[in-house]
CSV table of C-alpha atoms in Angstrom, one decimal:
chain,number,residue,atom,x,y,z
A,29,MET,CA,-18.4,14.2,11.8
A,30,ARG,CA,-20.9,15.0,9.1
A,31,ALA,CA,-18.4,17.3,7.3
A,32,PHE,CA,-15.8,14.6,7.4
A,33,ILE,CA,-18.2,12.0,6.0
A,34,GLY,CA,-18.9,14.5,3.2
A,35,LEU,CA,-15.2,14.8,2.5
A,36,LEU,CA,-14.8,11.0,2.5
A,37,LYS,CA,-17.6,10.6,0.0
A,38,LYS,CA,-16.1,13.2,-2.3
A,39,ASP,CA,-12.6,11.6,-2.2
A,40,LEU,CA,-14.1,8.1,-2.8
A,41,SER,CA,-15.9,9.6,-5.8
A,42,LEU,CA,-12.7,11.0,-7.2
A,43,MET,CA,-10.9,7.7,-6.7
A,44,LYS,CA,-13.6,5.5,-8.2
A,45,PHE,CA,-12.6,5.8,-11.8
A,46,TRP,CA,-9.0,4.4,-11.4
A,47,TYR,CA,-10.3,2.0,-8.8
A,48,PHE,CA,-12.7,0.5,-11.3
A,49,VAL,CA,-10.0,0.4,-13.9
A,50,TRP,CA,-7.8,-1.5,-11.5
A,51,LEU,CA,-10.6,-3.9,-10.6
A,52,THR,CA,-11.4,-4.4,-14.3
A,53,PHE,CA,-7.8,-5.4,-15.2
A,54,MET,CA,-7.7,-7.6,-12.1
A,55,PHE,CA,-10.8,-9.5,-13.1
A,56,ILE,CA,-9.7,-9.8,-16.7
A,57,GLY,CA,-6.4,-11.3,-15.3
A,58,MET,CA,-8.3,-13.7,-13.0
A,59,ILE,CA,-10.5,-14.9,-15.8
A,60,GLY,CA,-7.7,-15.2,-18.3
A,61,VAL,CA,-5.4,-17.1,-16.0
A,62,TYR,CA,-8.2,-19.5,-15.0
A,63,ALA,CA,-9.2,-20.1,-18.6
A,64,LEU,CA,-5.5,-20.8,-19.4
A,65,SER,CA,-5.3,-23.3,-16.5
A,66,VAL,CA,-8.4,-25.1,-17.8
A,67,TYR,CA,-7.2,-25.1,-21.4
A,68,THR,CA,-3.8,-26.5,-20.4
A,69,SER,CA,-5.2,-28.8,-17.7
A,70,GLU,CA,-2.7,-27.2,-15.2
A,71,PRO,CA,-4.9,-25.7,-12.4
A,72,SER,CA,-1.7,-24.9,-10.4
A,73,ILE,CA,-0.6,-22.1,-12.7
A,74,THR,CA,-3.2,-19.9,-11.1
A,75,VAL,CA,-1.1,-19.9,-7.9
A,76,PRO,CA,1.8,-17.7,-9.1
A,77,PHE,CA,-0.7,-15.2,-10.5
A,78,LEU,CA,-2.5,-15.1,-7.1
A,79,VAL,CA,0.7,-14.3,-5.2
A,80,THR,CA,1.9,-11.7,-7.8
A,81,MET,CA,-1.4,-10.0,-7.9
A,82,ALA,CA,-1.6,-9.8,-4.1
A,83,GLY,CA,1.8,-8.3,-4.0
A,84,PHE,CA,1.0,-5.6,-6.5
A,85,HIS,CA,-1.9,-4.4,-4.4
A,86,VAL,CA,0.5,-2.5,-2.1
A,87,PHE,CA,0.5,0.2,-4.8
A,88,LEU,CA,-3.3,0.5,-5.1
A,89,ALA,CA,-3.9,2.9,-2.2
A,90,PRO,CA,-0.8,5.1,-3.0
A,91,LEU,CA,-1.7,5.5,-6.7
A,92,SER,CA,-5.4,6.3,-5.9
A,93,LEU,CA,-4.3,8.8,-3.3
A,94,LEU,CA,-1.8,10.5,-5.7
A,95,THR,CA,-4.6,10.7,-8.3
A,96,VAL,CA,-6.9,12.6,-5.9
A,97,LEU,CA,-4.1,14.9,-4.7
A,98,ASN,CA,-3.1,15.8,-8.3
A,99,ILE,CA,-6.8,16.6,-9.2
A,100,GLU,CA,-7.2,18.9,-6.2
A,101,GLY,CA,-3.7,20.3,-6.8
A,102,LYS,CA,-4.7,21.4,-10.3
A,103,THR,CA,-8.0,22.8,-9.3
A,104,GLN,CA,-6.7,24.2,-5.9
A,105,LEU,CA,-10.1,23.2,-4.4
A,106,TRP,CA,-8.4,22.6,-1.0
A,107,LEU,CA,-7.3,26.2,-0.8
A,108,TYR,CA,-11.0,27.3,-0.5
A,109,ASN,CA,-12.2,24.4,1.7
A,110,PRO,CA,-13.2,25.6,5.3
A,111,GLN,CA,-12.1,22.3,6.8
A,112,SER,CA,-8.6,22.0,8.4
A,113,SER,CA,-5.8,20.4,6.4
A,114,PHE,CA,-5.7,17.6,8.9
A,115,LYS,CA,-9.3,16.6,8.1
A,116,LEU,CA,-8.7,17.1,4.3
A,117,LEU,CA,-5.7,14.7,4.3
A,118,LEU,CA,-7.3,12.3,6.8
A,119,SER,CA,-10.3,11.9,4.5
A,120,LYS,CA,-8.0,11.1,1.6
A,121,ILE,CA,-6.0,8.5,3.5
A,122,SER,CA,-9.2,7.0,4.9
A,123,SER,CA,-10.7,6.8,1.4
A,124,ALA,CA,-7.5,5.1,0.2
A,125,ALA,CA,-7.7,2.6,3.1
A,126,ILE,CA,-11.3,1.8,2.3
A,127,ILE,CA,-10.6,0.9,-1.4
A,128,GLN,CA,-7.5,-1.0,-0.3
A,129,LEU,CA,-9.5,-3.1,2.1
A,130,ILE,CA,-12.2,-3.8,-0.6
A,131,ALA,CA,-9.6,-4.8,-3.1
A,132,GLN,CA,-7.9,-7.1,-0.7
A,133,THR,CA,-11.2,-8.7,0.1
A,134,PHE,CA,-11.6,-9.5,-3.6
A,135,ILE,CA,-8.1,-11.1,-3.5
A,136,SER,CA,-9.1,-13.2,-0.5
A,137,LEU,CA,-12.3,-14.4,-2.3
A,138,TYR,CA,-10.2,-15.3,-5.3
A,139,ALA,CA,-7.8,-17.2,-3.1
A,140,PHE,CA,-10.7,-19.3,-1.8
A,141,PHE,CA,-11.8,-19.9,-5.4
A,142,ILE,CA,-8.2,-21.0,-6.3
A,143,MET,CA,-8.0,-23.3,-3.3
A,144,LYS,CA,-11.4,-24.9,-4.2
A,145,VAL,CA,-10.1,-25.6,-7.7
A,146,LEU,CA,-6.9,-27.1,-6.4
A,147,LEU,CA,-8.9,-29.2,-3.9
A,148,ASP,CA,-11.3,-30.5,-6.6
A,149,ASN,CA,-8.3,-31.5,-8.7
A,150,GLY,CA,-6.6,-33.4,-5.8
A,151,LEU,CA,-3.6,-31.0,-5.7
A,152,ILE,CA,-4.2,-30.1,-2.0
A,153,ASP,CA,-5.8,-32.0,0.9
A,154,SER,CA,-7.5,-29.0,2.5
A,155,PHE,CA,-7.6,-25.2,2.5
A,156,SER,CA,-5.4,-25.0,5.5
A,157,ASN,CA,-2.8,-27.2,3.8
A,158,PHE,CA,-2.3,-24.6,1.1
A,159,LEU,CA,-3.0,-21.3,2.9
A,160,PRO,CA,-3.6,-21.5,6.7
A,161,PHE,CA,-5.9,-18.7,8.0
A,162,LYS,CA,-3.2,-17.3,10.2
A,163,GLN,CA,-0.7,-17.0,7.3
A,164,GLY,CA,-3.3,-15.6,5.0
A,165,PHE,CA,-4.5,-13.0,7.6
A,166,LEU,CA,-0.9,-11.8,8.4
A,167,MET,CA,0.0,-11.6,4.8
A,168,GLN,CA,-3.0,-9.4,4.1
A,169,LEU,CA,-2.3,-7.3,7.1
A,170,GLY,CA,1.3,-6.9,5.9
A,171,ILE,CA,0.1,-5.8,2.4
A,172,PHE,CA,-2.3,-3.3,4.0
A,173,GLY,CA,0.3,-1.9,6.4
A,174,THR,CA,2.9,-1.5,3.7
A,175,SER,CA,0.3,0.2,1.4
A,176,MET,CA,-0.7,2.7,4.1
A,177,TYR,CA,3.0,3.5,4.9
A,178,ILE,CA,3.7,4.2,1.2
A,179,SER,CA,0.5,6.3,1.1
A,180,ILE,CA,1.7,8.5,4.0
A,181,TRP,CA,5.0,9.0,2.1
A,182,VAL,CA,3.0,10.0,-1.0
A,183,ILE,CA,1.1,12.7,1.0
A,184,PHE,CA,4.3,13.9,2.7
A,185,LEU,CA,6.3,14.2,-0.5
A,186,TRP,CA,3.4,15.7,-2.4
A,187,THR,CA,3.1,18.5,0.1
A,188,VAL,CA,6.9,19.0,0.1
A,189,TYR,CA,6.8,19.3,-3.7
A,190,HIS,CA,4.1,21.9,-3.7
A,191,SER,CA,5.4,23.9,-0.8
A,192,LEU,CA,8.6,24.5,-2.7
A,193,GLY,CA,6.6,26.1,-5.4
A,194,LYS,CA,6.4,29.3,-3.5
A,195,TYR,CA,10.1,29.9,-4.1
A,196,PRO,CA,10.5,31.1,-7.7
A,197,ALA,CA,14.2,30.3,-7.8
A,198,ILE,CA,13.7,26.6,-7.3
A,199,ARG,CA,10.1,26.2,-8.6
A,200,ASN,CA,11.3,24.4,-11.7
A,201,PHE,CA,13.5,22.1,-9.7
A,202,ARG,CA,11.1,21.0,-7.0
A,203,TRP,CA,11.4,17.4,-8.0
A,204,LEU,CA,15.0,17.6,-7.0
A,205,GLY,CA,14.0,18.7,-3.6
A,206,VAL,CA,11.7,15.7,-3.2
A,207,ILE,CA,14.5,13.4,-4.2
A,208,LEU,CA,16.8,15.0,-1.7
A,209,VAL,CA,14.3,14.7,1.1
A,210,TRP,CA,13.8,11.0,0.3
A,211,PHE,CA,17.6,10.5,0.0
A,212,ALA,CA,18.3,12.3,3.3
A,213,TYR,CA,15.7,10.2,5.1
A,214,ASN,CA,17.2,6.9,3.8
A,215,VAL,CA,20.7,8.0,4.7
A,216,LEU,CA,19.6,8.9,8.3
A,217,GLU,CA,17.8,5.6,8.5
A,218,VAL,CA,20.9,3.7,7.5
A,219,LEU,CA,23.1,5.6,9.9
A,220,PHE,CA,20.6,5.0,12.7
A,221,THR,CA,20.6,1.2,12.1
A,222,LYS,CA,24.4,1.3,12.7
A,223,THR,CA,24.2,3.0,16.0
A,224,LYS,CA,24.5,1.2,19.4
A,225,LEU,CA,21.0,2.3,20.2
A,226,PHE,CA,19.4,0.4,17.3
A,227,LYS,CA,21.5,-2.6,18.2
A,228,ASN,CA,20.0,-2.6,21.6
A,229,GLU,CA,17.9,-5.7,22.5
A,230,LEU,CA,14.8,-3.5,22.6
A,231,PHE,CA,14.9,-3.0,18.8
A,232,SER,CA,15.7,-6.6,18.1
A,233,PHE,CA,12.6,-7.7,20.0
A,234,GLY,CA,10.2,-9.5,17.8
A,235,VAL,CA,8.2,-12.7,17.3
A,236,ASN,CA,8.9,-15.5,14.8
A,237,VAL,CA,6.0,-16.3,12.6
A,238,ASN,CA,5.8,-19.0,10.0
A,239,ILE,CA,4.6,-16.6,7.4
A,240,ALA,CA,7.3,-15.9,4.8
A,241,PRO,CA,5.9,-17.3,1.5
A,242,LYS,CA,8.1,-19.1,-1.0
A,243,MET,CA,6.9,-20.5,-4.3
A,244,ASN,CA,7.8,-24.1,-5.1
A,245,TYR,CA,7.1,-26.1,-8.2
A,246,LYS,CA,7.1,-29.9,-8.6
A,247,MET,CA,6.2,-31.8,-11.8
A,248,GLU,CA,3.9,-34.1,-9.9
A,249,ASP,CA,2.2,-31.5,-7.7
A,250,GLY,CA,2.4,-28.3,-9.6
A,251,TRP,CA,2.8,-24.9,-7.7
A,252,ASN,CA,2.7,-24.8,-4.0
A,253,ILE,CA,3.3,-22.1,-1.4
A,254,LEU,CA,5.8,-23.0,1.3
A,255,TYR,CA,6.2,-21.1,4.5
A,256,THR,CA,9.3,-20.3,6.4
A,257,ASP,CA,9.9,-18.5,9.7
A,258,ALA,CA,10.1,-14.7,9.5
A,259,ASN,CA,11.0,-12.4,12.4
A,260,ILE,CA,8.4,-9.7,12.9
A,261,PRO,CA,10.2,-6.8,14.6
A,262,ILE,CA,7.5,-5.4,16.9
A,263,VAL,CA,9.4,-2.3,18.2
A,264,THR,CA,10.6,-1.4,14.7
A,265,ILE,CA,7.1,-1.6,13.3
A,266,GLY,CA,5.9,0.6,16.1
A,267,LEU,CA,8.7,3.1,15.2
A,268,TYR,CA,7.5,3.2,11.6
A,269,ILE,CA,4.0,3.9,12.8
A,270,ILE,CA,5.2,6.8,14.9
A,271,LEU,CA,7.2,8.2,12.0
A,272,SER,CA,4.1,7.9,9.7
A,273,ILE,CA,2.1,9.9,12.2
A,274,ILE,CA,4.8,12.6,12.3
A,275,PHE,CA,5.0,12.8,8.5
A,276,PHE,CA,1.3,13.0,8.3
A,277,LEU,CA,1.1,15.9,10.8
A,278,PHE,CA,4.0,17.7,9.1
A,279,ALA,CA,2.2,17.3,5.8
A,280,SER,CA,-0.9,18.8,7.3
A,281,TRP,CA,1.2,21.7,8.7
A,282,LEU,CA,2.6,22.4,5.2
A,283,LEU,CA,-0.8,22.3,3.6
A,284,ASP,CA,-2.1,24.8,6.2
A,285,ARG,CA,0.4,27.3,4.9
A,286,LYS,CA,-1.9,27.6,1.8
A,287,VAL,CA,1.0,27.3,-0.7
A,288,GLU,CA,0.1,27.7,-4.3
A,289,VAL,CA,0.3,24.7,-6.6
């Protein structure tokens, strides 16, 4: 455990530069949009920015993870680390998850600030009228889950790319191999969705949640977030979680081969 914590601290240290850059631009955007809303006396214009910024956060963890992987790929530090590839990659995905959670916490605090501004200006009656806790929590959970899923794909495709480097004949065309892997997966996924097995009631099982956000603008009220029912496919999400675990374990196996980067 102590060794893993050491790896975690090292990965967080490598990620912190771009993370602070991300936070800096985020805070500049927050301040800029709020200043504009005060100048134009239109407090509701902060709402589209809030929704857009929250959506962009799905890329924070994957980009941070890719940065660390590229740094270690260039230095080949992981080749000489006594820890297993599983622990090395687990520490990186854990570090990415930590900074993702911290960033989404800042987004949540900014959302409370925006709601307070809207409440003071009489544009909403209460916090729950604008963003109920359930909807807010599920949206944040969706952003986090999507970000982690993309991060697993980053790890997997990165290891595929570098594992192909051991073959001189295709070393300069490794990017094509990555594209083919991604394309093949998507083709198989589409074919699977057309099978009778996928159309079974088991895969269609889900729960309807009033969570799907939709922006709405009215001259007298400004911007508002409306919610519509969205089906959450429980079994399908579980399948994606299983696939993510498989891709992660396969990436660890590839890294254990000590391929040159």
